[in-house]
XYZ file of C-alpha atoms in Angstrom:
671
model
C 16.116 2.279 32.012
C 14.026 4.478 34.258
C 10.953 2.805 35.707
C 7.562 4.158 34.829
C 5.375 5.536 37.627
C 2.461 3.315 38.591
C -0.069 5.777 37.199
C 1.207 5.678 33.642
C 1.394 1.864 33.398
C -2.063 1.482 31.740
C -1.167 4.114 29.163
C 2.122 2.355 28.395
C 0.355 -0.987 28.006
C -2.244 0.564 25.709
C 0.502 2.124 23.590
C 2.228 -1.256 23.364
C -1.012 -2.880 22.229
C -1.625 -0.254 19.572
C 1.884 -0.589 18.150
C 2.436 -4.342 18.388
C 3.715 -5.952 15.208
C 2.401 -9.000 13.417
C 4.376 -12.185 13.951
C 4.957 -14.061 10.701
C 5.142 -17.819 10.444
C 8.440 -19.465 9.607
C 6.829 -21.010 6.516
C 5.796 -17.940 4.524
C 4.248 -20.089 1.779
C 1.744 -21.761 4.099
C -1.809 -20.575 3.388
C -5.421 -21.698 3.434
C -5.877 -20.112 0.003
C -4.906 -21.798 -3.260
C -1.525 -20.949 -4.795
C -2.272 -21.206 -8.505
C -1.457 -17.827 -10.099
C 1.482 -17.608 -12.500
C 3.528 -14.562 -13.465
C 1.304 -14.100 -16.527
C -1.839 -14.193 -14.359
C -0.450 -11.540 -12.012
C 0.703 -9.385 -14.929
C -2.728 -9.410 -16.555
C -4.331 -8.639 -13.191
C -2.078 -5.603 -12.886
C -2.776 -4.467 -16.444
C -6.499 -4.954 -15.892
C -6.380 -2.904 -12.695
C -4.605 0.032 -14.365
C -5.799 0.133 -17.978
C -9.488 0.746 -17.573
C -11.965 3.556 -17.956
C -9.160 6.080 -17.450
C -7.765 5.275 -20.884
C -11.058 6.091 -22.593
C -12.254 8.951 -20.369
C -9.302 10.434 -18.451
C -7.118 11.087 -21.503
C -9.708 13.314 -23.187
C -10.584 15.225 -20.013
C -6.981 15.973 -18.995
C -5.858 16.828 -22.530
C -8.684 19.298 -23.134
C -9.007 20.976 -19.741
C -5.529 20.852 -18.205
C -2.545 20.005 -20.411
C -3.145 19.830 -24.156
C -0.871 17.537 -26.219
C 1.691 17.669 -23.379
C -0.466 15.051 -21.664
C 2.204 12.700 -22.996
C 4.666 14.191 -20.494
C 2.054 14.160 -17.733
C 1.584 10.413 -18.125
C 5.358 9.942 -18.257
C 5.903 11.812 -14.980
C 2.951 10.045 -13.363
C 4.320 6.689 -14.478
C 7.714 7.440 -12.918
C 6.064 8.488 -9.646
C 3.935 5.334 -9.688
C 7.061 3.263 -10.261
C 8.473 4.502 -6.940
C 5.380 3.275 -5.098
C 5.305 0.059 -7.148
C 8.902 -0.722 -6.103
C 7.843 -0.616 -2.455
C 4.844 -2.890 -3.058
C 6.999 -5.313 -5.069
C 9.542 -5.672 -2.250
C 6.878 -6.404 0.342
C 4.881 -8.684 -1.961
C 7.989 -10.791 -2.651
C 9.303 -10.723 0.906
C 5.957 -11.223 2.669
C 3.732 -13.212 0.257
C 0.566 -12.764 2.289
C -2.740 -11.285 1.210
C -3.740 -7.888 2.539
C -1.365 -5.654 0.575
C -0.731 -2.316 2.347
C -2.563 -3.488 5.483
C -0.263 -6.472 5.909
C 2.903 -4.509 5.135
C 2.025 -1.847 7.720
C 1.136 -4.484 10.329
C 4.516 -6.188 9.960
C 6.635 -3.056 10.249
C 4.738 -0.110 11.820
C 2.025 -1.293 14.189
C -1.450 -2.739 14.644
C -3.667 0.341 14.877
C -1.965 1.949 11.874
C -2.404 -1.242 9.873
C -6.092 -1.386 10.775
C -6.676 2.219 9.688
C -4.823 1.624 6.406
C -6.878 -1.493 5.724
C -10.067 0.291 6.777
C -9.439 3.088 4.260
C -8.380 0.736 1.455
C -11.660 -1.152 1.923
C -13.657 2.024 1.355
C -11.446 3.069 -1.577
C -12.060 -0.261 -3.292
C -15.804 -0.070 -2.666
C -16.013 3.489 -4.013
C -13.722 2.677 -6.940
C -15.739 -0.382 -7.944
C -19.041 1.487 -7.651
C -17.679 4.420 -9.674
C -16.425 2.145 -12.464
C -19.772 0.325 -12.530
C -21.534 3.684 -12.856
C -19.175 4.706 -15.678
C -19.685 1.316 -17.369
C -23.447 1.723 -17.189
C -23.345 5.321 -18.452
C -21.053 4.418 -21.369
C -23.290 1.556 -22.458
C -26.380 3.712 -22.021
C -24.897 6.444 -24.236
C -24.478 3.927 -27.072
C -28.266 3.346 -26.981
C -29.030 7.066 -26.763
C -29.778 6.973 -22.991
C -32.696 4.583 -23.437
C -31.939 2.828 -20.105
C -31.922 6.070 -18.136
C -35.138 7.297 -19.756
C -36.921 4.013 -19.062
C -35.789 3.954 -15.420
C -36.825 7.542 -14.729
C -40.191 7.086 -16.447
C -41.292 3.627 -15.280
C -39.347 2.917 -12.074
C -38.456 6.004 -10.019
C -36.290 9.111 -9.739
C -35.324 11.455 -6.905
C -33.552 14.744 -6.311
C -31.365 14.297 -3.226
C -27.855 15.766 -2.772
C -25.005 13.248 -3.379
C -27.493 10.725 -4.742
C -28.106 9.907 -8.383
C -31.215 11.176 -10.144
C -32.329 7.583 -10.656
C -31.352 4.126 -9.321
C -28.769 2.599 -11.644
C -30.040 -0.974 -11.735
C -27.652 -1.901 -14.532
C -24.543 -0.867 -12.549
C -25.726 -2.723 -9.455
C -26.603 -5.790 -11.522
C -23.186 -6.073 -13.172
C -21.492 -5.907 -9.754
C -23.697 -8.658 -8.293
C -23.110 -10.908 -11.324
C -19.351 -10.290 -11.188
C -19.313 -11.090 -7.446
C -20.918 -14.481 -8.071
C -18.360 -15.287 -10.780
C -15.455 -14.319 -8.512
C -16.830 -16.488 -5.690
C -16.283 -19.561 -7.896
C -12.532 -19.361 -7.296
C -9.357 -17.523 -8.190
C -8.898 -19.511 -11.397
C -12.331 -18.444 -12.684
C -11.531 -14.812 -11.832
C -8.164 -15.082 -13.575
C -9.757 -16.703 -16.628
C -12.348 -13.915 -16.962
C -9.634 -11.297 -16.520
C -7.574 -12.985 -19.265
C -10.481 -12.741 -21.695
C -11.337 -9.109 -21.026
C -7.680 -7.997 -20.821
C -6.841 -9.694 -24.126
C -9.765 -8.001 -25.886
C -8.887 -4.651 -24.308
C -5.231 -4.869 -25.355
C -6.287 -5.923 -28.854
C -8.472 -2.824 -29.127
C -5.588 -0.660 -27.887
C -3.330 -2.076 -30.610
C -6.073 -1.300 -33.155
C -6.359 2.277 -31.858
C -2.611 2.790 -32.101
C -2.182 1.375 -35.624
C -5.261 3.001 -37.146
C -4.783 6.200 -35.148
C -1.196 6.761 -36.298
C -2.391 6.298 -39.882
C -4.822 9.196 -39.322
C -2.343 11.354 -37.384
C -1.811 14.967 -38.450
C 1.279 16.673 -36.931
C -0.377 20.052 -37.562
C -2.604 19.378 -34.531
C 0.476 19.966 -32.344
C 1.409 23.157 -34.161
C 1.282 26.674 -32.801
C -1.811 27.283 -34.912
C -3.792 24.903 -32.703
C -2.274 26.209 -29.466
C 1.074 24.426 -29.430
C 2.323 21.335 -27.619
C 2.066 22.705 -24.060
C -0.556 25.483 -24.098
C -0.876 25.472 -20.278
C 2.874 25.500 -19.598
C 4.799 23.602 -16.951
C 2.163 24.191 -14.273
C -0.417 22.514 -16.490
C 1.864 19.526 -17.069
C 2.419 19.078 -13.321
C -1.283 19.469 -12.552
C -2.020 16.927 -15.256
C 0.544 14.545 -13.733
C -1.273 14.704 -10.399
C -4.503 13.665 -12.121
C -2.863 11.068 -14.361
C -1.254 9.453 -11.313
C -4.633 7.953 -10.419
C -4.637 5.987 -13.682
C -1.902 3.732 -12.241
C -3.346 2.987 -8.800
C -4.481 -0.538 -9.703
C -1.073 -2.211 -9.479
C -1.555 -3.044 -5.781
C -3.852 -5.898 -6.841
C -0.649 -7.825 -7.591
C 0.541 -7.520 -3.991
C -2.963 -8.432 -2.784
C -2.720 -11.654 -4.816
C 0.741 -12.688 -3.608
C -0.666 -15.318 -1.215
C -2.239 -17.054 -4.222
C 0.853 -16.883 -6.445
C 2.883 -20.024 -7.159
C 6.259 -18.319 -6.831
C 5.658 -14.856 -5.318
C 9.363 -14.121 -4.740
C 9.923 -13.904 -8.481
C 6.423 -13.424 -9.886
C 5.396 -10.321 -7.886
C 8.341 -8.044 -8.851
C 8.320 -9.213 -12.482
C 4.546 -8.824 -12.840
C 4.629 -5.379 -11.202
C 7.360 -4.101 -13.518
C 5.831 -5.528 -16.708
C 2.252 -4.455 -15.969
C 3.294 -0.930 -14.998
C 5.442 -0.648 -18.115
C 2.610 -1.851 -20.362
C 0.100 0.481 -18.709
C 2.412 3.493 -18.996
C 3.144 2.697 -22.662
C -0.564 2.333 -23.394
C -1.469 5.665 -21.784
C 1.401 7.571 -23.410
C 0.861 6.157 -26.913
C -2.943 6.440 -26.864
C -2.789 10.060 -25.664
C -0.282 10.769 -28.458
C -2.615 9.265 -31.064
C -5.647 11.060 -29.685
C -4.115 14.542 -29.780
C -2.658 13.930 -33.258
C -5.960 12.741 -34.743
C -8.004 15.824 -33.822
C -7.138 19.235 -32.281
C -6.887 18.864 -28.497
C -9.281 21.741 -27.780
C -12.102 20.015 -29.712
C -12.019 16.724 -27.767
C -15.181 15.302 -26.200
C -14.270 14.619 -22.545
C -16.896 11.880 -22.144
C -15.907 9.681 -25.104
C -12.814 11.227 -26.638
C -11.485 8.218 -28.578
C -14.791 7.091 -30.072
C -15.677 10.685 -30.972
C -12.256 11.233 -32.612
C -12.763 8.299 -35.005
C -16.337 9.387 -35.691
C -15.220 12.912 -36.639
C -12.607 11.508 -38.994
C -15.355 9.609 -40.832
C -14.831 6.130 -39.357
C -17.918 5.603 -37.231
C -17.468 1.813 -37.307
C -14.152 2.267 -35.497
C -16.073 3.973 -32.700
C -17.956 0.703 -32.113
C -14.649 -1.157 -31.763
C -13.481 1.465 -29.272
C -16.736 1.099 -27.309
C -16.221 -2.679 -27.071
C -12.668 -2.143 -25.845
C -13.767 0.388 -23.234
C -16.446 -1.931 -21.838
C -13.947 -4.820 -21.611
C -11.412 -2.516 -19.937
C -13.988 -1.417 -17.375
C -14.831 -5.066 -16.721
C -11.204 -5.789 -15.859
C -11.145 -2.907 -13.360
C -14.371 -4.179 -11.789
C -12.907 -7.665 -11.472
C -9.733 -6.311 -9.884
C -11.684 -4.271 -7.325
C -13.919 -7.210 -6.483
C -10.863 -9.468 -6.378
C -8.653 -7.448 -4.017
C -11.316 -6.009 -1.663
C -12.467 -9.333 -0.097
C -8.852 -10.420 0.361
C -8.025 -7.336 2.412
C -11.138 -7.993 4.509
C -10.083 -11.642 4.816
C -6.582 -10.678 5.988
C -7.963 -8.337 8.666
C -10.495 -10.925 9.823
C -7.828 -13.651 9.858
C -5.771 -11.490 12.248
C -8.794 -10.953 14.495
C -9.056 -7.210 13.813
C -12.299 -7.576 11.855
C -15.304 -9.875 12.230
C -14.100 -13.465 11.970
C -16.985 -14.560 9.756
C -15.156 -12.908 6.843
C -12.093 -15.129 7.366
C -13.951 -18.294 6.407
C -12.569 -19.890 3.259
C -14.737 -22.161 1.126
C -13.158 -25.655 1.181
C -13.900 -26.223 -2.511
C -13.139 -22.877 -4.177
C -10.445 -21.831 -1.629
C -11.672 -18.209 -1.571
C -13.399 -16.131 1.173
C -16.891 -16.460 -0.313
C -18.748 -14.638 2.477
C -16.463 -11.595 2.196
C -16.841 -11.580 -1.605
C -20.647 -11.736 -1.594
C -21.223 -9.327 1.315
C -18.898 -6.611 0.076
C -19.955 -7.186 -3.532
C -23.527 -6.496 -2.436
C -22.451 -3.358 -0.531
C -20.557 -2.135 -3.586
C -23.633 -2.780 -5.741
C -25.769 -0.781 -3.291
C -23.408 2.184 -3.562
C -23.507 1.991 -7.364
C -27.304 1.814 -7.250
C -27.955 5.028 -5.339
C -24.863 7.291 -5.490
C -23.994 9.684 -8.288
C -20.761 9.099 -10.225
C -19.361 12.561 -9.486
C -20.087 12.190 -5.766
C -18.256 8.850 -5.742
C -15.224 10.185 -7.593
C -14.905 13.106 -5.135
C -14.217 10.637 -2.320
C -11.564 8.650 -4.165
C -7.799 8.563 -3.770
C -7.012 9.686 -0.226
C -7.011 6.156 1.186
C -4.863 4.885 -1.667
C -2.340 7.699 -1.300
C -2.216 7.171 2.469
C -1.546 3.478 1.896
C 1.258 4.300 -0.552
C 2.815 6.617 2.039
C 2.753 4.030 4.809
C 4.098 1.279 2.551
C 7.021 3.511 1.527
C 7.723 4.303 5.190
C 7.416 0.603 6.068
C 10.097 -0.279 3.511
C 12.572 1.994 5.292
C 11.644 0.740 8.770
C 11.820 -2.924 7.817
C 15.057 -2.519 5.855
C 16.863 -1.163 8.924
C 15.305 -3.444 11.531
C 17.629 -5.935 13.253
C 17.376 -9.315 11.602
C 15.445 -11.805 13.672
C 17.373 -14.972 14.534
C 16.288 -18.080 12.700
C 14.442 -20.787 14.616
C 15.975 -23.560 12.558
C 17.511 -26.203 14.678
C 15.804 -25.062 17.866
C 12.191 -25.533 17.000
C 12.302 -29.186 17.996
C 13.397 -28.281 21.512
C 10.503 -25.937 22.113
C 7.440 -27.481 23.797
C 5.256 -24.707 22.352
C 5.476 -24.801 18.546
C 2.803 -22.144 18.156
C 4.828 -19.481 19.897
C 5.929 -16.631 17.662
C 9.528 -16.051 16.641
C 11.795 -14.714 19.316
C 12.080 -10.970 19.698
C 15.059 -9.224 18.263
C 17.980 -8.946 20.675
C 17.622 -5.191 20.898
C 14.408 -5.481 22.884
C 16.182 -6.623 26.059
C 19.418 -4.728 25.838
C 20.399 -2.378 28.634
C 23.282 -0.529 27.063
C 25.868 1.539 28.815
C 28.911 1.017 26.639
C 31.358 3.151 28.582
C 29.929 3.009 32.073
C 30.897 -0.493 33.178
C 27.268 -1.427 33.953
C 25.913 -4.897 33.282
C 24.499 -5.402 29.780
C 21.775 -8.040 29.132
C 21.119 -9.759 25.799
C 18.611 -12.384 24.748
C 20.985 -14.197 22.384
C 24.455 -15.459 23.258
C 25.523 -15.593 19.625
C 24.389 -11.994 19.011
C 26.382 -10.687 21.988
C 29.406 -12.793 21.056
C 29.318 -11.325 17.552
C 28.999 -7.828 19.028
C 32.085 -8.395 21.214
C 34.007 -9.655 18.170
C 32.950 -6.625 16.131
C 34.084 -4.306 18.886
C 37.535 -5.878 18.850
C 37.967 -6.513 15.116
C 35.997 -3.592 13.627
C 33.821 -5.821 11.415
C 30.558 -4.706 9.827
C 27.756 -4.117 12.310
C 24.259 -5.522 12.396
C 21.221 -4.014 10.704
C 19.917 -0.842 12.318
C 23.216 0.052 13.983
C 25.409 3.039 13.206
C 27.960 2.306 10.495
C 31.491 1.875 11.837
C 32.789 4.749 9.700
C 30.526 7.229 11.505
C 31.214 5.913 15.007
C 34.004 8.437 15.816
C 31.780 11.350 14.770
C 28.286 10.370 15.964
C 28.977 7.502 18.356
C 28.474 9.553 21.517
C 25.224 11.025 20.179
C 23.637 7.950 18.587
C 25.676 5.016 19.844
C 23.526 4.358 22.925
C 20.320 3.942 20.881
C 18.919 0.497 20.235
C 19.295 -0.888 16.675
C 16.606 0.583 14.435
C 15.450 3.167 17.001
C 17.095 6.143 15.295
C 15.784 5.002 11.901
C 12.210 4.743 13.197
C 12.434 8.256 14.657
C 13.903 9.596 11.392
C 11.084 8.017 9.375
C 8.586 9.864 11.551
C 10.519 13.098 11.013
C 10.647 12.314 7.298
C 6.858 12.176 7.086
C 6.372 15.274 9.282
C 8.824 17.344 7.240
C 7.272 16.104 3.948
C 3.772 17.069 5.120
C 5.000 20.476 6.307
C 6.933 21.152 3.096
C 3.980 20.214 0.858
C 1.517 22.195 2.985
C 3.639 25.346 2.725
C 4.192 24.768 -0.988
C 0.477 24.282 -1.670
C -1.101 26.821 0.714
C 1.729 29.231 1.592
C 1.216 31.931 -1.031
C -2.545 31.462 -1.448
C -4.572 30.610 1.650
C -1.851 31.516 4.189
C -0.641 34.573 2.224
C 2.893 34.329 3.581
C 5.471 36.949 2.596
C 8.114 35.782 0.139
C 10.927 35.672 2.711
C 8.822 33.636 5.150
C 7.650 31.288 2.388
C 11.231 30.665 1.212
C 12.561 30.250 4.765
C 9.927 27.652 5.694
C 10.582 25.687 2.504
C 14.320 25.737 3.262
C 13.811 24.606 6.874
C 11.525 21.702 5.997
C 13.717 20.681 3.053
C 16.739 20.623 5.350
C 14.839 18.555 7.919
C 13.807 16.083 5.195
C 17.353 15.730 3.834
C 18.810 15.430 7.330
C 16.392 12.595 8.115
C 17.434 10.799 4.922
C 21.116 11.256 5.791
C 20.677 9.931 9.341
C 18.897 6.853 7.991
C 21.611 6.311 5.385
C 24.447 6.200 7.939
C 22.920 3.108 9.563
C 23.509 -0.459 8.443
C 20.690 -1.959 6.298
C 19.764 -5.612 6.012
C 21.828 -7.242 3.290
C 21.077 -10.951 3.358
C 17.580 -10.846 1.858
C 17.401 -12.912 -1.306
C 14.130 -11.457 -2.613
C 13.621 -8.242 -4.602
C 14.683 -5.052 -2.798
C 13.889 -1.420 -3.574
C 16.988 0.312 -4.952
C 18.464 3.445 -3.373
C 16.826 3.136 0.040
C 15.967 5.489 1.747
C 15.951 7.896 -1.237
C 13.446 6.016 -3.406
C 10.731 5.547 -0.738
C 11.468 9.055 0.583
C 10.719 10.651 -2.785
C 7.605 8.480 -3.053
C 6.411 9.803 0.325
C 6.848 13.415 -0.834
C 4.918 12.832 -4.046
C 2.070 10.998 -2.273
C 1.747 13.715 0.372
C 1.768 16.419 -2.310
C -1.096 14.689 -4.124
C -3.065 14.401 -0.878
C -2.733 18.167 -0.451
C -4.403 18.561 -3.850
C -7.581 16.775 -2.754
C -10.772 18.693 -2.039
C -11.848 19.620 1.509
C -14.898 17.372 1.104
C -12.585 14.398 0.631
C -10.833 15.208 3.900
C -14.211 15.418 5.653
C -15.064 11.934 4.367
C -11.667 10.716 5.491
C -12.153 12.093 9.025
C -15.625 10.573 9.410
C -14.511 7.189 8.075
C -11.438 7.163 10.363
C -13.695 7.901 13.357
C -15.953 4.960 12.452
C -12.893 2.771 11.990
C -11.546 3.661 15.439
C -14.898 2.677 16.955
C -14.681 -0.707 15.217
C -11.085 -1.231 16.297
C -11.530 -0.284 19.968
C -14.927 -2.006 20.148
C -13.859 -5.267 18.501
C -10.395 -5.493 16.936
C -8.190 -4.714 19.932
C -9.998 -7.362 22.036
C -9.904 -10.132 19.392
C -6.454 -9.498 17.944
C -4.541 -12.760 17.526
C -1.321 -10.938 18.330
C -2.868 -9.891 21.633
C -3.906 -13.469 22.354
C -0.402 -14.678 21.486
C 1.042 -12.270 24.043
C -1.136 -13.834 26.749
C 0.153 -17.346 26.050
C 2.878 -18.497 28.476
C 6.284 -18.817 26.927
C 8.641 -21.681 27.706
C 12.026 -20.408 28.712
C 14.075 -17.255 28.887
C 17.824 -17.195 28.387
C 19.752 -14.020 29.192
C 23.432 -13.321 28.847
C 25.048 -10.741 31.094
C 28.337 -9.160 30.040
C 30.493 -8.193 32.985
C 32.798 -5.139 32.824
C 35.733 -7.507 32.512
C 34.272 -8.955 29.306
C 33.235 -12.363 30.712
C 29.747 -13.733 30.076
C 27.224 -14.938 32.648
C 24.168 -16.814 31.426
C 20.928 -16.960 33.386
C 18.145 -19.359 32.372
C 14.700 -19.368 33.916
C 11.251 -20.678 33.140
C 8.697 -18.023 32.371
C 5.372 -18.312 34.162
C 2.047 -16.599 33.444
C 1.682 -13.194 35.014
C 1.207 -13.306 38.758
C 3.044 -16.640 39.253
C 6.600 -17.183 40.378
C 8.858 -20.045 39.360
C 10.970 -21.059 42.364
C 13.183 -23.346 40.292
C 15.083 -20.738 38.296
C 18.473 -22.190 37.615
C 21.549 -19.950 37.180
C 24.643 -21.196 35.429
C 27.827 -19.529 34.252
C 30.472 -19.973 31.616
C 33.374 -17.525 31.452
C 34.504 -18.134 27.917
C 32.333 -20.564 25.976
C 28.625 -20.741 25.057
C 26.396 -23.194 26.954
C 26.138 -26.756 25.725
C 22.339 -26.802 25.696
C 20.328 -25.414 22.781
C 18.030 -22.665 24.023
C 15.291 -20.992 22.006
C 15.933 -17.490 23.305
C 12.232 -16.847 23.722
C 10.878 -14.761 26.493
């Protein structure tokens, strides 16, 4: 490997710091939180996070303004797209049962700075989402009482006319958030119990809507006389799918709760599948009932379900619907207030955010300070910001997190498997040291040149020599044996997983380019038809080539937890869909994203990079290094030396050699 000039050493070290990965403990179930959530608890959390105000507000808006009765297909397509992202979250939640959701998954597989930015954006998304739901909850309740709360506030308290701010302070929305924060601070079991109550009532109301609604259904409302089933055509259905996709974004609360699940390996995938299935069924069936009860073009976007029953002469049913909508909004509030402090806790626990938020109450076993502080901030946003202004800033952080989680699934699936520390931990004087690096980190490969080749692990090199002679299956991240005669000279000298990581980057770049041309090519860019078609073909080919290059490498196969099927195709399609939806967002949302990212980088470089626990772990002296050198003749030479802190030299390095057999001692293989 060529040495780096002295001048670029600081830049290389900085790049290594920014991209260092989180080291996981051998005992993945160890936690300072309380593992008490069952599969049912996680399922109801997922249902509560997805089936909320969108069921009572989004269905009417999309059906009237964008799709018509074909909203049924829009929810179906959106549910399928959400399933792709949910698969990725389920694999990580089962494999890495730690709180933090997308932040943690990115930290384990992509790098530290990317994980921080994902977590930083998810924090804001949860704050905005909770404040928006609280505003919608307050407005819905106020409409039942003929806006008496708004009139009283504007008359006797205050009102203002400032851009992006509400016309009056919504004390009710802020109050419900503060009360909910105090309840959640009592512990995860109290939060789960409240979610059970509200979710049960909400699902009961949905069953009532379906039964009573189908009794009042009139198929003529889908007839050509009323505009037909799909009055806006295929483009309307796809546009509606992009909007309906946001109805399913709450399922990540399950992954956020995996550190508090009793059996996350089984509970997380099962709860994700069941909750997403129930949510999709609820949205599809309720939208079917709604458009069959009354003509789609006469729907009231603000309270479509309640208004539909009222117009059919059943005003009492509208009260039942109002109760269900308030309970559904409560479940979404609880899920936002539940997952947000846990992401903050995970970042603070890793040293990337202020450590005060990592404190766990010894009695309730929850991060109380994070819950109360961010609950108060969320209440402040709900107090002063307008609902429409809040909604405009939603979604980009969530979609970015989905994209990185999908990419992380591919990267982690094709990473070399780290050797187990079982049986060697007792010989290590430093039990707090992280797991040994993968063998690929110290390889100097020159397969056909006769140069010396160094490996951290004797067993890994011995297996490699055996595979070369017997043609057995290769390790994860290496080129499959079938493709060695064709691509061995081109890709064979790359370290395991290196080609896959590069292809994942190309996958994202080609997806962004393809979606940008598709969205802006004929409109803003005004490209000629031949240029538009050529660019789409080029970027499509680059995307498919990246998938093919990933596929010809060996994946990990010995993982006993849930795994995403059809990797890399499934996460690749998820990346395309997420990027396409991000292209649909307004320019104002991208401005917010840029400003928030800039603030996040200031926090990271001002605090996180200096207090990172991974950075502190790198500064700790390791115990021993064992390296195995393969001579051109095929014999092995082992060199063992103590590793000293930087700047010191150990004069007692002891070389030893063994031409055919492994050493008798048991070495850790740590550098």
